[in-house]
Tab-separated table of C-alpha atoms in Angstrom:
chain	number	residue	atom	x	y	z
A	1	UNK	CA	0.000	0.000	0.000
A	2	UNK	CA	1.332	3.437	-0.893
A	3	UNK	CA	2.303	5.663	2.019
A	4	UNK	CA	4.229	8.832	2.850
A	5	UNK	CA	6.632	8.739	5.794
A	6	UNK	CA	8.060	11.829	7.502
A	7	UNK	CA	11.303	11.866	9.536
A	8	UNK	CA	10.591	14.155	12.475
A	9	UNK	CA	13.683	16.182	13.455
A	10	UNK	CA	11.886	18.758	15.597
A	11	UNK	CA	13.526	17.621	18.858
A	12	UNK	CA	17.052	16.352	18.256
A	13	UNK	CA	19.184	16.372	21.432
A	14	UNK	CA	16.955	19.085	22.847
A	15	UNK	CA	17.083	21.370	19.799
A	16	UNK	CA	14.342	21.913	17.183
A	17	UNK	CA	16.561	20.890	14.274
A	18	UNK	CA	18.805	18.131	12.899
A	19	UNK	CA	21.737	20.579	12.721
A	20	UNK	CA	23.204	19.446	16.044
A	21	UNK	CA	24.135	16.128	14.391
A	22	UNK	CA	26.460	17.841	11.935
A	23	UNK	CA	27.843	20.434	14.347
A	24	UNK	CA	28.683	17.936	17.084
A	25	UNK	CA	30.358	15.442	14.738
A	26	UNK	CA	32.357	18.164	12.971
A	27	UNK	CA	33.640	19.562	16.270
A	28	UNK	CA	34.535	16.080	17.493
A	29	UNK	CA	36.432	15.283	14.296
A	30	UNK	CA	38.239	18.635	14.476
A	31	UNK	CA	39.313	17.861	18.044
A	32	UNK	CA	40.376	14.388	16.979
A	33	UNK	CA	42.556	15.831	14.239
A	34	UNK	CA	44.043	18.435	16.573
A	35	UNK	CA	44.735	16.084	19.484
A	36	UNK	CA	45.722	13.025	17.479
A	37	UNK	CA	46.042	9.655	19.205
A	38	UNK	CA	45.352	11.157	22.641
A	39	UNK	CA	41.788	11.972	21.583
A	40	UNK	CA	40.629	8.395	22.016
A	41	UNK	CA	41.783	8.156	25.634
A	42	UNK	CA	38.933	9.812	27.496
A	43	UNK	CA	36.318	8.212	29.721
A	44	UNK	CA	33.943	11.047	30.556
A	45	UNK	CA	32.568	14.262	29.103
A	46	UNK	CA	34.398	16.150	31.838
A	47	UNK	CA	37.719	14.751	30.642
A	48	UNK	CA	36.870	15.623	27.048
A	49	UNK	CA	35.989	19.154	28.167
A	50	UNK	CA	39.399	19.544	29.721
A	51	UNK	CA	41.144	18.556	26.514
A	52	UNK	CA	38.861	20.712	24.389
A	53	UNK	CA	39.514	23.713	26.618
A	54	UNK	CA	43.267	23.379	26.191
A	55	UNK	CA	42.997	22.877	22.428
A	56	UNK	CA	40.364	25.574	21.926
A	57	UNK	CA	41.059	28.594	24.128
A	58	UNK	CA	39.267	30.858	21.650
A	59	UNK	CA	36.322	28.499	21.223
A	60	UNK	CA	34.173	28.022	18.144
A	61	UNK	CA	32.913	30.428	15.503
A	62	UNK	CA	30.174	29.967	12.913
A	63	UNK	CA	27.977	31.901	10.511
A	64	UNK	CA	24.300	31.063	10.379
A	65	UNK	CA	20.782	32.162	9.653
A	66	UNK	CA	19.626	30.276	12.745
A	67	UNK	CA	19.813	26.575	13.488
A	68	UNK	CA	23.410	25.715	12.552
A	69	UNK	CA	24.816	28.511	14.691
A	70	UNK	CA	22.595	27.563	17.600
A	71	UNK	CA	23.854	23.984	17.300
A	72	UNK	CA	27.497	25.095	17.307
A	73	UNK	CA	26.766	27.226	20.366
A	74	UNK	CA	25.209	24.217	22.116
A	75	UNK	CA	28.282	22.063	21.409
A	76	UNK	CA	30.522	24.841	22.738
A	77	UNK	CA	28.418	24.933	25.909
A	78	UNK	CA	28.796	21.156	26.302
A	79	UNK	CA	32.573	21.548	26.034
A	80	UNK	CA	32.611	24.738	28.131
A	81	UNK	CA	34.458	26.756	25.498
A	82	UNK	CA	33.448	30.162	24.076
A	83	UNK	CA	31.292	30.475	20.969
A	84	UNK	CA	30.867	33.393	18.601
A	85	UNK	CA	27.968	33.170	16.145
A	86	UNK	CA	27.556	35.610	13.268
A	87	UNK	CA	24.148	36.222	11.699
A	88	UNK	CA	22.991	38.305	8.722
A	89	UNK	CA	21.160	41.509	9.587
A	90	UNK	CA	17.884	40.024	8.328
A	91	UNK	CA	17.872	37.199	10.898
A	92	UNK	CA	14.688	37.251	12.984
A	93	UNK	CA	14.830	38.450	16.612
A	94	UNK	CA	13.619	35.055	17.868
A	95	UNK	CA	16.490	33.239	16.157
A	96	UNK	CA	18.995	35.729	17.520
A	97	UNK	CA	17.653	35.258	21.034
A	98	UNK	CA	17.753	31.449	20.727
A	99	UNK	CA	21.472	31.678	19.942
A	100	UNK	CA	22.121	34.029	22.862
A	101	UNK	CA	20.298	31.671	25.217
A	102	UNK	CA	22.878	28.999	24.360
A	103	UNK	CA	25.544	31.284	25.819
A	104	UNK	CA	27.142	32.403	22.562
A	105	UNK	CA	28.417	35.846	21.678
A	106	UNK	CA	26.154	37.076	18.869
A	107	UNK	CA	27.515	39.322	16.121
A	108	UNK	CA	25.209	40.843	13.494
A	109	UNK	CA	26.702	41.375	10.028
A	110	UNK	CA	25.223	44.021	7.739
A	111	UNK	CA	24.665	41.910	4.667
A	112	UNK	CA	23.415	38.534	3.482
A	113	UNK	CA	24.350	34.979	4.448
A	114	UNK	CA	27.286	34.774	2.029
A	115	UNK	CA	28.838	37.931	3.456
A	116	UNK	CA	28.299	36.629	6.977
A	117	UNK	CA	30.152	33.409	6.140
A	118	UNK	CA	33.029	35.424	4.671
A	119	UNK	CA	33.313	37.575	7.803
A	120	UNK	CA	33.257	34.501	10.062
A	121	UNK	CA	35.993	32.868	7.995
A	122	UNK	CA	38.141	36.002	8.260
A	123	UNK	CA	37.868	35.987	12.077
A	124	UNK	CA	38.708	32.319	12.594
A	125	UNK	CA	42.212	31.191	13.493
A	126	UNK	CA	44.307	28.568	15.231
A	127	UNK	CA	42.651	29.190	18.609
A	128	UNK	CA	39.126	29.862	17.342
A	129	UNK	CA	37.864	27.189	14.957
A	130	UNK	CA	35.396	27.842	12.175
A	131	UNK	CA	32.672	25.177	12.162
A	132	UNK	CA	30.771	25.899	8.959
A	133	UNK	CA	28.328	23.772	6.972
A	134	UNK	CA	29.137	25.606	3.734
A	135	UNK	CA	32.165	24.614	1.645
A	136	UNK	CA	34.415	26.645	-0.659
A	137	UNK	CA	37.859	26.074	-2.216
A	138	UNK	CA	40.297	25.455	0.603
A	139	UNK	CA	37.570	24.794	3.166
A	140	UNK	CA	36.031	21.388	2.577
A	141	UNK	CA	37.042	19.143	5.458
A	142	UNK	CA	34.729	20.555	8.139
A	143	UNK	CA	31.664	20.721	5.837
A	144	UNK	CA	32.353	17.082	4.897
A	145	UNK	CA	32.284	16.154	8.584
A	146	UNK	CA	28.979	18.021	8.934
A	147	UNK	CA	27.561	15.902	6.101
A	148	UNK	CA	28.855	12.750	7.835
A	149	UNK	CA	27.003	13.757	10.992
A	150	UNK	CA	23.725	14.055	9.110
A	151	UNK	CA	24.078	10.427	7.967
A	152	UNK	CA	22.543	9.495	11.330
A	153	UNK	CA	19.153	10.664	10.046
A	154	UNK	CA	19.152	8.288	7.103
A	155	UNK	CA	20.594	5.338	9.015
A	156	UNK	CA	17.821	5.740	11.583
A	157	UNK	CA	15.181	6.143	8.872
A	158	UNK	CA	16.302	2.959	7.127
A	159	UNK	CA	16.195	0.960	10.351
A	160	UNK	CA	12.756	2.301	11.254
A	161	UNK	CA	11.476	1.623	7.745
A	162	UNK	CA	12.701	-1.981	7.852
A	163	UNK	CA	11.049	-2.480	11.237
A	164	UNK	CA	7.752	-1.463	9.645
A	165	UNK	CA	8.372	-3.974	6.845
A	166	UNK	CA	7.104	-1.502	4.273
A	167	UNK	CA	9.209	-2.715	1.344
A	168	UNK	CA	11.447	-0.399	-0.646
A	169	UNK	CA	11.520	3.395	-0.589
A	170	UNK	CA	10.649	4.799	-4.012
A	171	UNK	CA	11.196	8.533	-3.555
A	172	UNK	CA	12.929	10.753	-1.006
A	173	UNK	CA	12.180	14.483	-0.754
A	174	UNK	CA	14.870	16.401	1.110
A	175	UNK	CA	15.403	20.086	1.793
A	176	UNK	CA	18.396	21.707	0.091
A	177	UNK	CA	19.343	24.815	2.091
A	178	UNK	CA	23.121	25.221	1.881
A	179	UNK	CA	23.304	21.655	0.558
A	180	UNK	CA	24.734	19.641	3.454
A	181	UNK	CA	21.633	17.603	4.247
A	182	UNK	CA	20.995	16.996	0.548
A	183	UNK	CA	24.599	15.812	0.163
A	184	UNK	CA	24.118	13.398	3.052
A	185	UNK	CA	20.975	12.052	1.367
A	186	UNK	CA	22.818	11.495	-1.916
A	187	UNK	CA	25.717	9.726	-0.163
A	188	UNK	CA	23.289	7.406	1.610
A	189	UNK	CA	20.668	6.613	-1.018
A	190	UNK	CA	22.927	6.614	-4.095
A	191	UNK	CA	25.779	4.602	-2.593
A	192	UNK	CA	27.118	2.068	-5.143
A	193	UNK	CA	26.658	-0.794	-2.679
A	194	UNK	CA	22.989	-0.024	-2.183
A	195	UNK	CA	20.541	-2.266	-4.050
A	196	UNK	CA	17.512	0.001	-3.920
A	197	UNK	CA	18.298	3.572	-5.011
A	198	UNK	CA	15.186	5.730	-4.759
A	199	UNK	CA	14.540	8.905	-6.718
A	200	UNK	CA	15.799	11.964	-4.822
A	201	UNK	CA	13.947	15.276	-5.013
A	202	UNK	CA	15.521	18.447	-3.624
A	203	UNK	CA	12.988	20.834	-2.134
A	204	UNK	CA	13.273	24.589	-1.540
A	205	UNK	CA	10.732	27.283	-0.661
A	206	UNK	CA	9.984	29.679	-3.503
A	207	UNK	CA	11.274	32.568	-1.415
A	208	UNK	CA	14.664	30.914	-0.754
A	209	UNK	CA	15.386	28.929	-3.913
A	210	UNK	CA	19.119	29.672	-4.068
A	211	UNK	CA	20.142	26.229	-5.356
A	212	UNK	CA	17.468	26.366	-8.041
A	213	UNK	CA	18.565	29.819	-9.138
């Protein structure tokens, strides 16, 4: 029987968005790369915090129009390191406040999202790491880790779908945004080892159809 299934990501680790999956994995991988073999030798979050604090005295920095920056701020709070989140001037007051509530320093950039990302990148350095879900030449590793983090959504969906014994998935509709979630969907559903490869449809609102344009 035909059916439509929706993956609800409205309460992921206490946040109203899937973005925490990408932010947390990207920060962890960045710490792993920085600390090397010593990264694996921790037994508690408190111990990980101590190592993160020494490796990240300047904390984390990110550009956002809302949910990604809030997620980065939440990870920084977990690790007890500073966070600076930059938002475009058009970001709604409620989104700005949600980021502040996470304990981050909020900086408003006069301009659009692309300009905000550029400013954030210019402020980042060895002691303050840029955790961005948008890639550009010379900055691809962290966005790739963000995409890896989002794989959790599709692994969970597949397991839940199999438990329902609903057969094969024919079509997957996924939001595009800056492209990270869509990239994770392509990696999962179009993997060469996968037998069933459903049709993928990227979805954008008419008022924010940047990928389409």
